[in-house]
CSV table of N, CA and C in Angstrom, one decimal:
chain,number,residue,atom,x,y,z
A,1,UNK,N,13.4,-14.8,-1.5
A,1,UNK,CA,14.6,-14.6,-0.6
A,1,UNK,C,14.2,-15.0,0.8
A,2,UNK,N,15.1,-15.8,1.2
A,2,UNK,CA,14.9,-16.2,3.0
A,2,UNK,C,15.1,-14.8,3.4
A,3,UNK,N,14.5,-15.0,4.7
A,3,UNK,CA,14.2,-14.0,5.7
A,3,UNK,C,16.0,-13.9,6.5
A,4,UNK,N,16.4,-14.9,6.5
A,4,UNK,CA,17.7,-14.9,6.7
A,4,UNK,C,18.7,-14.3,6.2
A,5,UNK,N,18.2,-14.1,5.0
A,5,UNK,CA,19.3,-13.4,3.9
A,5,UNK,C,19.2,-11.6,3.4
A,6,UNK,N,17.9,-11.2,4.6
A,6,UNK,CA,17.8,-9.9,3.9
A,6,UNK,C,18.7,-8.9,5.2
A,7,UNK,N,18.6,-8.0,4.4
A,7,UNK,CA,19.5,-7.0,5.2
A,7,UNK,C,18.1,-6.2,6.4
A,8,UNK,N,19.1,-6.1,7.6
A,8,UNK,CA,18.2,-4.9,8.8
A,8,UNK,C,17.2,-4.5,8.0
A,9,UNK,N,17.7,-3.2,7.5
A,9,UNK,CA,17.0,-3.0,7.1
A,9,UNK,C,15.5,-2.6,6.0
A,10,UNK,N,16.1,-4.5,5.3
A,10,UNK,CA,14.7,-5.2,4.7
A,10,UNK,C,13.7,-5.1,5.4
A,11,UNK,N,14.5,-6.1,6.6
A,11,UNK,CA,13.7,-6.9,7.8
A,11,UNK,C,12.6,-6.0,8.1
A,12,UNK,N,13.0,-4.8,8.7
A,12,UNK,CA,12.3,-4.0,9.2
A,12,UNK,C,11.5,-2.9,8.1
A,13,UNK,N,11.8,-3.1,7.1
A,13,UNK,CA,10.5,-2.8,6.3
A,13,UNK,C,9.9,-3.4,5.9
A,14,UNK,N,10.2,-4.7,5.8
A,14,UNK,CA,9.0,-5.7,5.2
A,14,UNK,C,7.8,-5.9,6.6
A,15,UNK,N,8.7,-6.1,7.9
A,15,UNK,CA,7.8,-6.1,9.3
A,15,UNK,C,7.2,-5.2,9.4
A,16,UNK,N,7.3,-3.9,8.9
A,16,UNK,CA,6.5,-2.4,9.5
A,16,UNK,C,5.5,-2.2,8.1
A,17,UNK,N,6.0,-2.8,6.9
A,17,UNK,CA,4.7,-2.9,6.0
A,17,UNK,C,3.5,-3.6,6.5
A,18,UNK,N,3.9,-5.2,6.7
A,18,UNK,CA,2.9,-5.9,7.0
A,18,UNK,C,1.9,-5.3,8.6
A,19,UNK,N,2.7,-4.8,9.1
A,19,UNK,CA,2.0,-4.1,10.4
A,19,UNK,C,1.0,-2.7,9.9
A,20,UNK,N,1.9,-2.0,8.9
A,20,UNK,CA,0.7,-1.3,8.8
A,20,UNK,C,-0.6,-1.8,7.7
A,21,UNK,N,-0.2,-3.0,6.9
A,21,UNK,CA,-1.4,-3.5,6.2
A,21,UNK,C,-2.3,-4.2,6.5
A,22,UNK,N,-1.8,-4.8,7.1
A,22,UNK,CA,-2.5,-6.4,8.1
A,22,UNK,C,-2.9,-5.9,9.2
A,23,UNK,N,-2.2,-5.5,10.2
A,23,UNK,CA,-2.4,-5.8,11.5
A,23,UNK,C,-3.3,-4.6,12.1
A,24,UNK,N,-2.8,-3.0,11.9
A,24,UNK,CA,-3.2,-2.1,12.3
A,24,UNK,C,-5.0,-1.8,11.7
A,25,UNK,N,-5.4,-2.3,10.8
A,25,UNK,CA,-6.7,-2.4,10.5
A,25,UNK,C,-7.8,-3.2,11.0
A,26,UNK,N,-7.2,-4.2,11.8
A,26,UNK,CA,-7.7,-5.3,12.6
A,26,UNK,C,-7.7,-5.2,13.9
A,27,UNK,N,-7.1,-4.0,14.7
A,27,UNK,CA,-6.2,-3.9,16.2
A,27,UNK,C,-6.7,-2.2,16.4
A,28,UNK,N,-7.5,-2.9,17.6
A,28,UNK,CA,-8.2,-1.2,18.4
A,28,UNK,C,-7.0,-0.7,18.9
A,29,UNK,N,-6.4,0.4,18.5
A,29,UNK,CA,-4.7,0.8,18.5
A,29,UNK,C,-5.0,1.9,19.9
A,30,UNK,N,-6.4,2.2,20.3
A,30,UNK,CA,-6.4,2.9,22.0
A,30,UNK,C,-6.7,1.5,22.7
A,31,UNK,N,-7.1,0.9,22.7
A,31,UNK,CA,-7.3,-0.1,24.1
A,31,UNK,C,-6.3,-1.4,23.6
A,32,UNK,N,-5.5,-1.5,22.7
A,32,UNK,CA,-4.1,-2.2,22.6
A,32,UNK,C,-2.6,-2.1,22.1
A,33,UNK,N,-3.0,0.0,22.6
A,33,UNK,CA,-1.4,0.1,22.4
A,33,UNK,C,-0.7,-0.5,24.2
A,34,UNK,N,0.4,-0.2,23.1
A,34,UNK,CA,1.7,-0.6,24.1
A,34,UNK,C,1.5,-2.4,24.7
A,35,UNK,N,0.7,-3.3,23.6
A,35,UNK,CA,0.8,-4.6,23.8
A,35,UNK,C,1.7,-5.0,22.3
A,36,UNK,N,2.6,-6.0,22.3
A,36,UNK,CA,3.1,-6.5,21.6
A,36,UNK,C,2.8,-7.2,20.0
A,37,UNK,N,3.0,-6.7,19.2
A,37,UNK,CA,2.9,-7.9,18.3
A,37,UNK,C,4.1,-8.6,17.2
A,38,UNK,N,3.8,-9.7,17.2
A,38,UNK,CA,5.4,-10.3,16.5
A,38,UNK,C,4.9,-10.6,15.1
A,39,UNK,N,5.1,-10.6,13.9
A,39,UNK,CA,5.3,-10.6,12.6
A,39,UNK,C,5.9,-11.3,12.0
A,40,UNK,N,5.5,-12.7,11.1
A,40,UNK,CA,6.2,-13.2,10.6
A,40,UNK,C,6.5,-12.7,9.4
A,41,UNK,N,7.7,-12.5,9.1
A,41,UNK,CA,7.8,-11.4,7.4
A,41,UNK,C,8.1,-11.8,6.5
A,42,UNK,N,7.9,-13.2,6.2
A,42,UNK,CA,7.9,-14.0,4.8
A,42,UNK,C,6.6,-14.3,5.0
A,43,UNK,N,5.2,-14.7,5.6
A,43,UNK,CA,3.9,-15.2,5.4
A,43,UNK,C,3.1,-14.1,6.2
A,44,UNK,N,3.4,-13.2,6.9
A,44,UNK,CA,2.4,-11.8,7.1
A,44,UNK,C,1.7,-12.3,8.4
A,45,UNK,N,1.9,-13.7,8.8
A,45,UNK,CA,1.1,-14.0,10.3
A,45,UNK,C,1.6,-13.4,11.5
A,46,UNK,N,0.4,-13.0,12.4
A,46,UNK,CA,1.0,-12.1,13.5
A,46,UNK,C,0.3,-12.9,14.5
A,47,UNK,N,1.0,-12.7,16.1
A,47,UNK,CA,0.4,-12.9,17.3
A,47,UNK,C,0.7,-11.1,17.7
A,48,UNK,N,-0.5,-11.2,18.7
A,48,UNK,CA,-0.6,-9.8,19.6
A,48,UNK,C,-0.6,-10.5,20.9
A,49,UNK,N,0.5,-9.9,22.0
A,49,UNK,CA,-0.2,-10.1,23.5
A,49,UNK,C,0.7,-8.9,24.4
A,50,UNK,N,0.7,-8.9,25.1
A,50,UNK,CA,1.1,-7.8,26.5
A,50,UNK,C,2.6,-8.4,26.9
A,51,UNK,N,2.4,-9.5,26.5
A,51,UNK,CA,4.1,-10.2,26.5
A,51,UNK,C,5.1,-10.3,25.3
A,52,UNK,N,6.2,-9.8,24.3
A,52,UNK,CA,6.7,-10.1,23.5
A,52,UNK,C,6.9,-11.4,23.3
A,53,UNK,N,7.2,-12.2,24.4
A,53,UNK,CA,7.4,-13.5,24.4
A,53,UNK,C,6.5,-14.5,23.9
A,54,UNK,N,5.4,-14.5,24.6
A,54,UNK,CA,4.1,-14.9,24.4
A,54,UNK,C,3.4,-14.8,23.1
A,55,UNK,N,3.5,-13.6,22.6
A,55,UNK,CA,3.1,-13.2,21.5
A,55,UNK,C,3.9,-14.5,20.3
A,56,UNK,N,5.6,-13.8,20.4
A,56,UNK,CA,6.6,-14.8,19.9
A,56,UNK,C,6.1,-16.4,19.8
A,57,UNK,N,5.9,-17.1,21.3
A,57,UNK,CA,6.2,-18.3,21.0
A,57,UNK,C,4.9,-18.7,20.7
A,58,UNK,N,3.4,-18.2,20.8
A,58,UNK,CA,2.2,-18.4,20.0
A,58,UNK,C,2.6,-18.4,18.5
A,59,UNK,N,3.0,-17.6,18.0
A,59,UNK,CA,3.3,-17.2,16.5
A,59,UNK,C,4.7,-18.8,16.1
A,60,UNK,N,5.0,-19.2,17.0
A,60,UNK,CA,6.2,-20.3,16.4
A,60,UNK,C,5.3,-21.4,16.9
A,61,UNK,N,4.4,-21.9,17.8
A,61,UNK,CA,3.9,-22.8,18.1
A,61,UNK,C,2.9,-22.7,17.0
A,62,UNK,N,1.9,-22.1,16.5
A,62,UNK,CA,1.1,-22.2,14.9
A,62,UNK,C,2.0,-22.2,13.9
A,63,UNK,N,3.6,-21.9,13.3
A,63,UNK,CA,3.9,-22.2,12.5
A,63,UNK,C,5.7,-21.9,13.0
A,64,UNK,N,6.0,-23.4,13.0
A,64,UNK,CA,7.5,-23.4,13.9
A,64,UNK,C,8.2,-22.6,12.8
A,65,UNK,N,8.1,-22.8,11.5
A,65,UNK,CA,9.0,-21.9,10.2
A,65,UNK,C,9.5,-20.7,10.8
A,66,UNK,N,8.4,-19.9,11.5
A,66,UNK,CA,8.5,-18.6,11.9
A,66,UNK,C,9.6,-18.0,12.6
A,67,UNK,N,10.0,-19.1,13.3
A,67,UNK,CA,11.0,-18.7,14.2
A,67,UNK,C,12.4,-18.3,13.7
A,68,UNK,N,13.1,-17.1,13.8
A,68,UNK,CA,14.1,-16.4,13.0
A,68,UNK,C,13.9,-15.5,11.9
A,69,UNK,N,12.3,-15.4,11.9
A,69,UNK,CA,12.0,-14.5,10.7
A,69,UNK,C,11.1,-13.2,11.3
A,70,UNK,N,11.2,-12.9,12.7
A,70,UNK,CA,9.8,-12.5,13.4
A,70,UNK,C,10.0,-11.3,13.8
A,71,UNK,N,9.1,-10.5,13.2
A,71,UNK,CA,9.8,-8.7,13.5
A,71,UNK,C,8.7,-8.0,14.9
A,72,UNK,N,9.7,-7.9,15.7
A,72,UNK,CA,8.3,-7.3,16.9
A,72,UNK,C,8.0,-6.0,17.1
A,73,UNK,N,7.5,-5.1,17.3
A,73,UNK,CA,6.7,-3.5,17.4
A,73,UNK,C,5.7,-4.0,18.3
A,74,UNK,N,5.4,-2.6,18.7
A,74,UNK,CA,4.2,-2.4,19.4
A,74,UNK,C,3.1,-1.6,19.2
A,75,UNK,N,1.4,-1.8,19.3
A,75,UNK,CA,0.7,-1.4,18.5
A,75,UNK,C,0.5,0.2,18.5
A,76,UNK,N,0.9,0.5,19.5
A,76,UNK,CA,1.2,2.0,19.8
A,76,UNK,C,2.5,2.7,19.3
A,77,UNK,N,3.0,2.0,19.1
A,77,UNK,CA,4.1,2.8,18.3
A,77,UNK,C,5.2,2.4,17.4
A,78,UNK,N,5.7,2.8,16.6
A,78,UNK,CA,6.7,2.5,15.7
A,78,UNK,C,7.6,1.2,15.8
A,79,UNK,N,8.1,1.3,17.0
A,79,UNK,CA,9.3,0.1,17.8
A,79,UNK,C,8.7,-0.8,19.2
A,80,UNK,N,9.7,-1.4,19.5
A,80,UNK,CA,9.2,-2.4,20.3
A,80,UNK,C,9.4,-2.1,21.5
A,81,UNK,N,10.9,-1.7,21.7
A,81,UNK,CA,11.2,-1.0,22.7
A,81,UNK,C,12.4,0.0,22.6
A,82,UNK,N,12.3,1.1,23.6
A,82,UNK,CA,13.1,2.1,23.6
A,82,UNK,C,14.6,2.4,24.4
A,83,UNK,N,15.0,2.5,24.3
A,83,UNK,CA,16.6,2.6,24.7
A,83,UNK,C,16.8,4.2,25.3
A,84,UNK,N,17.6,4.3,26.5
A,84,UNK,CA,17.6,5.2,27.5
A,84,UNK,C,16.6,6.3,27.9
A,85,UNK,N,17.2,7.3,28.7
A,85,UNK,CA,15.9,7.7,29.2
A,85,UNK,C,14.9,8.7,28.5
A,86,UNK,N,14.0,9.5,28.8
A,86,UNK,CA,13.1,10.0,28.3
A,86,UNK,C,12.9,11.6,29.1
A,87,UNK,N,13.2,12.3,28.5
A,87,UNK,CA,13.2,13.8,29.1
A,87,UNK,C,12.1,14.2,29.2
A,88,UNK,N,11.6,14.5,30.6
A,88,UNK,CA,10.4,14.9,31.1
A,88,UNK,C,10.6,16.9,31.4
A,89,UNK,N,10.1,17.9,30.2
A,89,UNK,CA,10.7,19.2,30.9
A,89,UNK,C,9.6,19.7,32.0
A,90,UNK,N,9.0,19.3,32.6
A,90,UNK,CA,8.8,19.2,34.0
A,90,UNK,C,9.8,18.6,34.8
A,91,UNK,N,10.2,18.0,35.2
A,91,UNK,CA,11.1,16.9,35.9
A,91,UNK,C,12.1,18.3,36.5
A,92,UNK,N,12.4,18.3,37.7
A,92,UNK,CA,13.3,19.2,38.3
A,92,UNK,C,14.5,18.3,38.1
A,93,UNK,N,15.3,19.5,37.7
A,93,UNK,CA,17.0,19.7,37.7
A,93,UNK,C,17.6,19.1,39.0
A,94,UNK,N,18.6,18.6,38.6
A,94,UNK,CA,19.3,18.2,40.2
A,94,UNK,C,20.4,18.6,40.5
């Protein structure tokens, strides 16, 4: 099945398999969390860099196929990026 044709939430389990089989065995996860890696999830090739972009267009410049099939996370954590803010309960009230 094309990578085009699966649903969200294929996508993102086929990308979070291959990340935890491939990538996280090969990736010192204290000295390169919170650097990028992009996933291609029909052939399991990955770029890592500090830039999502970078990571991205390394990963389509070794195999242009890649492009539209590419799941990105970060080595530190689950997702790639996070959406609003983050409650600090230290942080004084206003």
């Amino acid at each position: 099945m094309d990578a085009q044709e699966l649903s969200d939430e294929e996508f993102a389990r086929r990308g979070n398999a291959i990340f935890e089989e491939r990538v996280r065995p090969n990736v010192d996860v204290d000295a390169e969390a919170h650097k990028f890696v992009a996933i291609d999830v029909e052939t399991g090739k990955y770029e890592i860099d500090e830039s999502d972009v970078e990571a991205s267009d390394r990963l389509v410049d070794r195999d242009p196929e890649a492009e539209g099939r590419i799941w990105l996370r970060r080595v530190g954590s689950p997702h790639a990026y996070r959406f609003g803010t983050r409650f600090h309960p230290t942080d004084p009230t206003p």
